[in-house]
Short mmCIF file of C-alpha atoms in Angstrom, two decimals:
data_model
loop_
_atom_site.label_atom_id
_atom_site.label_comp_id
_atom_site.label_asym_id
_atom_site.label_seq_id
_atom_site.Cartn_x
_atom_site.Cartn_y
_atom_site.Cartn_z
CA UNK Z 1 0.00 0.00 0.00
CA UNK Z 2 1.72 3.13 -1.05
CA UNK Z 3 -0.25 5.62 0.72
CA UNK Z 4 0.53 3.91 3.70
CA UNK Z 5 3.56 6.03 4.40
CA UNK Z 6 2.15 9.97 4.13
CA UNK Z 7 -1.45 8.44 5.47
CA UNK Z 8 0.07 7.09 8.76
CA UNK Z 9 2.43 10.18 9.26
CA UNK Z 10 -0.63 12.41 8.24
CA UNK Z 11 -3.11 10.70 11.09
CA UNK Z 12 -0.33 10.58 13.63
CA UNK Z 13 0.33 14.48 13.14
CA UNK Z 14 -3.65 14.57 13.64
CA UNK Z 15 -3.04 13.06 16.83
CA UNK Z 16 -0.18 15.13 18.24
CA UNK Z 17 -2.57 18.04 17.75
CA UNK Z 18 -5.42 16.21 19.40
CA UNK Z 19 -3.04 15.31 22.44
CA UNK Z 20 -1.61 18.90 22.64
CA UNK Z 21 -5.35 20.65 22.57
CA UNK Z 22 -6.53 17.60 25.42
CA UNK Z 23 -3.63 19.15 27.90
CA UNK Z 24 -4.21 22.65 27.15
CA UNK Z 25 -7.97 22.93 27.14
CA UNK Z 26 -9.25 19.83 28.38
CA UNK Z 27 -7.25 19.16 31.23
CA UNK Z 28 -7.71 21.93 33.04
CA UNK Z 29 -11.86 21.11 32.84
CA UNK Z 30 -11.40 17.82 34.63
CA UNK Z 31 -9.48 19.80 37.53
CA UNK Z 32 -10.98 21.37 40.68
CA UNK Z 33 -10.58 24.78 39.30
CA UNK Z 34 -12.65 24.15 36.31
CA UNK Z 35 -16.39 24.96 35.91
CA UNK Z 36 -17.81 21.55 36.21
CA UNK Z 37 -15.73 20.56 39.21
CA UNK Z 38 -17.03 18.29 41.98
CA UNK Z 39 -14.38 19.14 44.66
CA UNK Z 40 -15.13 14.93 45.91
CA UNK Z 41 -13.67 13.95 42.27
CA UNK Z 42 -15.74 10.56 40.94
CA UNK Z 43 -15.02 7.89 38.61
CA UNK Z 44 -14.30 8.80 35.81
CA UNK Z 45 -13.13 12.47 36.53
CA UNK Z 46 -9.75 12.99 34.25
CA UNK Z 47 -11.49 11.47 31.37
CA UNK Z 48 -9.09 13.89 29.86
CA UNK Z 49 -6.42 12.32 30.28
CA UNK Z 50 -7.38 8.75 28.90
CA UNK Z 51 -8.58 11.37 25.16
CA UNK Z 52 -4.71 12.10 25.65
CA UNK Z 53 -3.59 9.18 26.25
CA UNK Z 54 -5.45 7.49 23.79
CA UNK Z 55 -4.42 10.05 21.04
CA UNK Z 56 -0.92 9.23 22.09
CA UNK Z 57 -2.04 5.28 21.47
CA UNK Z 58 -3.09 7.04 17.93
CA UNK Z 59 0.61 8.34 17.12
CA UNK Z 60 1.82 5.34 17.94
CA UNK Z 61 -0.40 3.16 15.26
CA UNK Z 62 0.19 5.67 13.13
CA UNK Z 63 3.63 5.23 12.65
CA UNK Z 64 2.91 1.56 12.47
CA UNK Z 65 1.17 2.44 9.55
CA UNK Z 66 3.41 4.68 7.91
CA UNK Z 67 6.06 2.14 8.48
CA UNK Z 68 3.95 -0.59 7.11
CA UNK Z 69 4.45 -2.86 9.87
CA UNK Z 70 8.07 -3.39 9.57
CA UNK Z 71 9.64 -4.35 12.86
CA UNK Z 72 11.83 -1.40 13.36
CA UNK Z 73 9.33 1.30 12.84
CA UNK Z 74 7.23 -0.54 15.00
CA UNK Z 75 9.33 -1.05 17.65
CA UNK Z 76 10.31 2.61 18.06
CA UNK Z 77 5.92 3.36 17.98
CA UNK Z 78 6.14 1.25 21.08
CA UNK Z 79 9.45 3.50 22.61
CA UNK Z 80 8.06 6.78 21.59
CA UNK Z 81 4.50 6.02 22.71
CA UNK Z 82 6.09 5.16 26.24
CA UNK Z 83 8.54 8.09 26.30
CA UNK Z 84 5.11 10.18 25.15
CA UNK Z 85 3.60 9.35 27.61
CA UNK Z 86 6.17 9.99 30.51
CA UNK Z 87 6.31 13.04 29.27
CA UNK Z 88 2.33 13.82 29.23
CA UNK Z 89 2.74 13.40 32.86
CA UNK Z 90 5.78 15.89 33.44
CA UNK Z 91 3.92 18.26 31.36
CA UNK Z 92 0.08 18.05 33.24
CA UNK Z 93 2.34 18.75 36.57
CA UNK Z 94 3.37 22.06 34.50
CA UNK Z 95 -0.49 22.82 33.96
CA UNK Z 96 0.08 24.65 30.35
CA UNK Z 97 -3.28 26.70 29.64
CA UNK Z 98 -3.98 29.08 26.61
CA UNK Z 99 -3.76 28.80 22.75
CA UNK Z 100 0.28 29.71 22.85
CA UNK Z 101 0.54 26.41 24.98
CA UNK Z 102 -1.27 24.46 22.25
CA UNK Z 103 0.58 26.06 19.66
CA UNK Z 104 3.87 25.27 20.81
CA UNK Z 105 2.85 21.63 22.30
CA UNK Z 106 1.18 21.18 18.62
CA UNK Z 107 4.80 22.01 17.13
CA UNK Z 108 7.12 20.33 19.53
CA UNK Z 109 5.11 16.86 18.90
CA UNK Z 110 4.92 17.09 15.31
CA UNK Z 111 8.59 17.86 14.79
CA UNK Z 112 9.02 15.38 17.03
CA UNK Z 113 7.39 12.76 15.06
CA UNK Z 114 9.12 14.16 11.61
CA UNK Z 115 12.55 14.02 13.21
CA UNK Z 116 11.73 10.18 13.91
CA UNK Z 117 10.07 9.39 10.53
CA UNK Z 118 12.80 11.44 8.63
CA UNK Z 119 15.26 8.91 10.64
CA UNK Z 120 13.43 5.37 10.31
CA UNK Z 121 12.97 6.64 6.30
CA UNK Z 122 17.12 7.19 6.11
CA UNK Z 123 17.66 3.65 7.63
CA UNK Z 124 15.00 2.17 5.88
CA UNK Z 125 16.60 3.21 2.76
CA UNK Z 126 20.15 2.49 3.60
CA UNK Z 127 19.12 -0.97 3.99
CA UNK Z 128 19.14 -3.30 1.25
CA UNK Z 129 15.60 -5.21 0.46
CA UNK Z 130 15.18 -8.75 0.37
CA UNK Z 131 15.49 -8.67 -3.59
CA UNK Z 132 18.22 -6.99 -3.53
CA UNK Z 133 20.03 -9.12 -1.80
CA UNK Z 134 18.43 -12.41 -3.85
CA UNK Z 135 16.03 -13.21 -1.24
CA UNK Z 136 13.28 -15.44 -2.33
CA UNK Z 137 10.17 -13.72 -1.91
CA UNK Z 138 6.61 -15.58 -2.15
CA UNK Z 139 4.57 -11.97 -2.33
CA UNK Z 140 4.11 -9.77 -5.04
CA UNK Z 141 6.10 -6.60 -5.10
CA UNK Z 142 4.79 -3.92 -3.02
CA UNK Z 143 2.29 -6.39 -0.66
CA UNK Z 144 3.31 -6.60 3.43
CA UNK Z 145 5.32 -9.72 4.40
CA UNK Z 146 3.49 -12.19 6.48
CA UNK Z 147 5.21 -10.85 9.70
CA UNK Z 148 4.14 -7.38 8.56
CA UNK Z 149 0.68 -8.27 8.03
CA UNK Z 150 0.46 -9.39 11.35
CA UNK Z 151 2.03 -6.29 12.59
CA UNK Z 152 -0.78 -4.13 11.26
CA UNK Z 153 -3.43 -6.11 11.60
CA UNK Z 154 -2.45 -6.55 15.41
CA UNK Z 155 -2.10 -2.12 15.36
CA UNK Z 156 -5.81 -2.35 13.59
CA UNK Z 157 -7.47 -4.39 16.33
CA UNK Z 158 -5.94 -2.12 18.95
CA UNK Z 159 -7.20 0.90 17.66
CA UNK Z 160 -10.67 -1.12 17.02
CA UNK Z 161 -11.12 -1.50 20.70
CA UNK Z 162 -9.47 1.78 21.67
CA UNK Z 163 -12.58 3.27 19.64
CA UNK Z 164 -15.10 1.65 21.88
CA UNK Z 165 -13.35 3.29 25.03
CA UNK Z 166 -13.17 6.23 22.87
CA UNK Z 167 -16.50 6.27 22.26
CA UNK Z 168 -17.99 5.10 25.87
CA UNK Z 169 -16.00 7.52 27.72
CA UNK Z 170 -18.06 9.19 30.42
CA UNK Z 171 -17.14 11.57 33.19
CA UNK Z 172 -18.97 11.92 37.02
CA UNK Z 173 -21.55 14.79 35.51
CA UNK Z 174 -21.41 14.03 31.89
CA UNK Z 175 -22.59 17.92 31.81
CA UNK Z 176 -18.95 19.04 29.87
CA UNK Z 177 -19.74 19.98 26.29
CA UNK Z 178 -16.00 19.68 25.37
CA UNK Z 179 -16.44 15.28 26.79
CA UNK Z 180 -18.48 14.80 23.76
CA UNK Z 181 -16.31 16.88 21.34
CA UNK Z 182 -13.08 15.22 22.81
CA UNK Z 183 -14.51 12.08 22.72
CA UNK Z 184 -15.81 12.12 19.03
CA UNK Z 185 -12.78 13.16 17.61
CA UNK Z 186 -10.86 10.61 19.61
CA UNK Z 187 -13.05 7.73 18.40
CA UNK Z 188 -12.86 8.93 14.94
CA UNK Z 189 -9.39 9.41 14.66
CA UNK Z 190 -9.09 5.47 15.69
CA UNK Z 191 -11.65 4.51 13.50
CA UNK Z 192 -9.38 5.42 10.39
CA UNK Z 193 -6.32 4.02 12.04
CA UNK Z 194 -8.06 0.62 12.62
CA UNK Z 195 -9.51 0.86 8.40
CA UNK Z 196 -6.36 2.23 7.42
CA UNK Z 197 -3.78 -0.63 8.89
CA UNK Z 198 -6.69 -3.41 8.41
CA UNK Z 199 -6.24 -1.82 4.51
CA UNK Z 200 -2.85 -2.42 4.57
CA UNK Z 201 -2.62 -5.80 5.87
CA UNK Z 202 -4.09 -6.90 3.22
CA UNK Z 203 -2.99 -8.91 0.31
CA UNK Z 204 -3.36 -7.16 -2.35
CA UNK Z 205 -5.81 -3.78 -2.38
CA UNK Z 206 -8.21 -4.39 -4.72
CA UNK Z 207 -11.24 -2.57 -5.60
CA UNK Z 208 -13.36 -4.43 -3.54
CA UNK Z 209 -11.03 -4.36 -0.22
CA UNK Z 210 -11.29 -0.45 -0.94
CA UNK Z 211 -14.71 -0.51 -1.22
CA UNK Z 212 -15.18 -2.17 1.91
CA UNK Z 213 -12.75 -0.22 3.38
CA UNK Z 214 -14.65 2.80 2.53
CA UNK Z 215 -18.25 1.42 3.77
CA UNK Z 216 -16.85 0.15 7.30
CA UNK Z 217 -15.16 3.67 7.79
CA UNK Z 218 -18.56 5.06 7.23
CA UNK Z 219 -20.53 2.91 9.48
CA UNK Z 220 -17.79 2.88 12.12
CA UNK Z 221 -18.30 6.83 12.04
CA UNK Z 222 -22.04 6.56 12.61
CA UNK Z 223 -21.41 4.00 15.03
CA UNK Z 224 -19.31 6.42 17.38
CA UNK Z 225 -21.95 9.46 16.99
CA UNK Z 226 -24.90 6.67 17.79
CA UNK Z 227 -23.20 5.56 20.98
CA UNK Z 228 -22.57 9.04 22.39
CA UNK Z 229 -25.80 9.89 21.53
CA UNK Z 230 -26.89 7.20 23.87
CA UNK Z 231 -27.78 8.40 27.73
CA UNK Z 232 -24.50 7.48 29.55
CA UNK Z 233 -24.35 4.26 31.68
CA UNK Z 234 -26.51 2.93 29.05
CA UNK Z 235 -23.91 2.32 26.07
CA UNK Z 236 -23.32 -1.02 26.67
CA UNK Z 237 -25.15 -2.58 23.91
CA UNK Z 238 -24.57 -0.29 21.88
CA UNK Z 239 -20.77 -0.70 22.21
CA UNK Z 240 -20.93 -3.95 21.71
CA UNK Z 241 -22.91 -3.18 18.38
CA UNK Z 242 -19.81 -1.24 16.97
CA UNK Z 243 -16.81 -3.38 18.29
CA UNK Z 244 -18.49 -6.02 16.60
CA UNK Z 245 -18.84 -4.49 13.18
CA UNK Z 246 -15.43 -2.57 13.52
CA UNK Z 247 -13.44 -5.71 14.42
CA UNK Z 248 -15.34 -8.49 12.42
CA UNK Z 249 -14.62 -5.62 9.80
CA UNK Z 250 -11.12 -5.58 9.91
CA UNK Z 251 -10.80 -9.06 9.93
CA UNK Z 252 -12.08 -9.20 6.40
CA UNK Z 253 -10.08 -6.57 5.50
CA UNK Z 254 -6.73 -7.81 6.32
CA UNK Z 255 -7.46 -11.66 6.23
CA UNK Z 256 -6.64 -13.51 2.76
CA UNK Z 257 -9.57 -14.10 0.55
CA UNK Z 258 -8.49 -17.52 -1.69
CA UNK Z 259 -10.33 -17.79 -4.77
CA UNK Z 260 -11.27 -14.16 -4.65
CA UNK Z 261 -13.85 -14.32 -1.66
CA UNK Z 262 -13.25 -14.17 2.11
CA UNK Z 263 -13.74 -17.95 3.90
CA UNK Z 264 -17.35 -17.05 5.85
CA UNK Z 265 -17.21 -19.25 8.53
CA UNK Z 266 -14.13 -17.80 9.74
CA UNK Z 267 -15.51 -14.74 9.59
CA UNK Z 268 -18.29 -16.01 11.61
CA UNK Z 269 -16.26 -17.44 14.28
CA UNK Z 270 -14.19 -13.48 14.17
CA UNK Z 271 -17.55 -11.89 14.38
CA UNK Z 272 -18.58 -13.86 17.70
CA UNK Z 273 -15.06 -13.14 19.13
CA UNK Z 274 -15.72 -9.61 18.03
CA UNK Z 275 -18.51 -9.17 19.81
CA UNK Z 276 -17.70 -11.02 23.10
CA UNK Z 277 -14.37 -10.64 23.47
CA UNK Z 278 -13.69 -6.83 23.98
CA UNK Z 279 -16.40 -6.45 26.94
CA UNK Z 280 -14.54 -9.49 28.21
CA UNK Z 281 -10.99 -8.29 28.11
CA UNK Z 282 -12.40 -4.88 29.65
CA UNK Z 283 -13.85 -5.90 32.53
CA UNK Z 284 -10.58 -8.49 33.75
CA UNK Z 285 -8.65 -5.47 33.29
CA UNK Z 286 -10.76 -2.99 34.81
CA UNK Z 287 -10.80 -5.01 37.24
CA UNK Z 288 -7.34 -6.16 37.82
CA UNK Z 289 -5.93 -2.42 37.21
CA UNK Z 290 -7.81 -1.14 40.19
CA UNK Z 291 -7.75 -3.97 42.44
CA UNK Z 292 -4.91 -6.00 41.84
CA UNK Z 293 -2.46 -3.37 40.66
CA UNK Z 294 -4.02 -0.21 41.16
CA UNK Z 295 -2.25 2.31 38.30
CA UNK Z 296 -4.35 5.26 37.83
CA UNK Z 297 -3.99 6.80 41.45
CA UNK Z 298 0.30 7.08 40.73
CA UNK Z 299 -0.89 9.12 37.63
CA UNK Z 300 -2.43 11.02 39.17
CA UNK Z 301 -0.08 11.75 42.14
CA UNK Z 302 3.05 12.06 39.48
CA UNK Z 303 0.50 14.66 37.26
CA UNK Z 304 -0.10 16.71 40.74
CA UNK Z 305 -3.78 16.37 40.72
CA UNK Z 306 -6.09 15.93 43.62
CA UNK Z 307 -6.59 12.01 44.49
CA UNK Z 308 -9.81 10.41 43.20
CA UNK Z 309 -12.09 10.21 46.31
CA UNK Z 310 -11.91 6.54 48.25
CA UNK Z 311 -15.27 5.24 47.65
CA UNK Z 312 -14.39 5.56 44.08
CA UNK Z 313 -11.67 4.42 41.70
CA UNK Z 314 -8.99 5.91 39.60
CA UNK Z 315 -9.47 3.47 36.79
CA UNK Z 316 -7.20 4.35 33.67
CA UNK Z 317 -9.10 3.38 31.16
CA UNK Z 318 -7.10 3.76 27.94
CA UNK Z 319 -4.95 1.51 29.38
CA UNK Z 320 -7.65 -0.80 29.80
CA UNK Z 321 -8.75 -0.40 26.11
CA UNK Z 322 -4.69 -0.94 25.04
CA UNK Z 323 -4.32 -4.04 26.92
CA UNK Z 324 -8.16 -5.70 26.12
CA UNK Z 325 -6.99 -3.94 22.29
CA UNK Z 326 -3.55 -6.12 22.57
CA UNK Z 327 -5.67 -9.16 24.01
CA UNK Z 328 -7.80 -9.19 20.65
CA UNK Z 329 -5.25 -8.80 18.34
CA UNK Z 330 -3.80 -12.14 19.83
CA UNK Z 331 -7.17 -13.55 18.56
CA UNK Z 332 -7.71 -12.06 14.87
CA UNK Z 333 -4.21 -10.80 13.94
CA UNK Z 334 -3.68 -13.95 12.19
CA UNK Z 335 -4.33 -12.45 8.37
CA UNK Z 336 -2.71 -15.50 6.05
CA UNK Z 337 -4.99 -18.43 5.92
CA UNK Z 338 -2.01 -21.12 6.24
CA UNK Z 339 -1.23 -19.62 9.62
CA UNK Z 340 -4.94 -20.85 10.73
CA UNK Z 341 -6.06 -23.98 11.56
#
């Protein structure tokens, strides 16, 4: 896929503004000094920072994409979404405010990311390919190796599920106009990650891959605005709705298609792990993140920010959606038919 490269570079950038406009503006909202503060902070209450998180998550597939799942592009995602995210912290403790702050966290990011894609593109280069060194090769020129298939199929159902945390995000009053706007353009950004890597993975990119490509983007999209237009606490079903179509979607993306048409009943069996399997993985890790190994209260402390109070939890819930995200792409990120049973 040759618009893999500028795509996944273009939706990353998207996402380094997304991150640097959630610590500016939306940060200070979830705080006690904003104007929908609950000085006993609730579940729920820096939903801000899981949109930032998240949109780092975004950067991070992004450059899986633009690097078309090669190993060493995706291995420094996984570094620079880390480092990213250390540095989220360091920089909520600073409590930037104002549209100079966005401007300049915009800027930093994106050169950021350039400096690293300029870098990965020199290497890339400076290493020979397979044919040129008289590799055999059993794909045609241009398609993703098997490895590399697996890479961004794997990058496709994370962003999948980070879409339905994306989407379902709620906060203790729900009353924040800026929640839904964050939230929308979180779950949207993802939603072209997911199409665009599942795209990639595949085999070849025919017309009718793009054309399914194009229709699952679509009702993805109306997916996201139909579950925040559901009350909150009542978005269950309907989140279950969209993981189902976005995931069973990407699976017949990026899967092989012998004899020109996908192999239904494996399919079937995707759909039915698509729609049980990302509630599942939420819940154990919901559950084991704030009782087990309680994360999101060191975040908080580390960011400066007033504890969550004791009767409630400090659930981070991106990282819930990463993990339960990394969980299902052990399931479906298994694109080449002679690599299933």
């Amino acid at each position: 896929m040759r618009t893999a490269r500028p795509v996944g570079l273009l939706l990353s950038a998207t996402a380094v503004v997304l991150w640097a406009f959630g610590v500016t503006v939306l940060q200070p909202l979830t705080e006690p000094i904003g104007p929908w503060s609950e000085r006993l902070l609730g579940n729920n209450a820096y939903w801000a920072r899981d949109l930032r998180f998240m949109a780092i998550m975004a950067v991070a597939v992004g450059l899986v994409l633009a690097g078309r799942g090669q190993v060493r592009w995706s291995r420094w995602a996984v570094l620079l979404g880390g480092c990213w995210v250390a540095a989220d912290v360091a920089i909520d403790r600073l409590d930037p405010v104002g549209v100079r702050a966005t401007v300049l966290l915009a800027v930093g990011g994106c050169a950021v990311l350039g400096a690293l894609a300029a870098t990965l593109s020199w290497l890339e280069h400076r290493a020979p390919s397979a044919v040129e060194r008289g590799a055999p090769s059993t794909v045609e020129r241009g398609a993703p190796e098997a490895a590399e298939r697996k890479t961004l199929t794997g990058a496709a159902c994370v962003a999948g599920v980070l879409t339905l945390v994306a989407a379902g995000i709620e906060s203790p009053t729900d009353r924040e106009p800026e929640l839904n706007q964050g939230a929308l353009a979180t779950a949207a950004l993802l939603v072209i990650l997911a199409v665009g890597a599942a795209l990639a993975a595949a085999p070849a990119r025919t017309r009718a891959r793009v054309g399914l490509a194009a229709g699952l983007a679509v009702a993805a999209l109306v997916g996201v605005g139909l579950v925040r237009a559901v009350a909150p606490g009542t978005r269950l079903l309907s989140e279950v709705a969209l993981g189902a179509v976005l995931l069973t979607g990407i699976t017949l993306l990026a899967w092989d298609w012998p004899g020109g048409r996908p192999i239904w009943r494996h399919h079937a069996l995707a759909a039915l792990a698509a729609s049980l399997g990302p509630v599942a993985f939420l819940l154990v890790t919901a559950i084991s993140t704030t009782m087990l190994l309680p994360i999101g209260a060191p975040f908080t402390a580390l960011a400066g920010n007033i504890p969550i109070n004791a009767a409630d939890s400090d659930l981070l819930v991106s990282l819930c959606g990463l993990l339960s995200g990394l969980a299902m792409a052990l399931l479906l990120a298994r694109p080449a038919v002679n690599a299933r049973r």
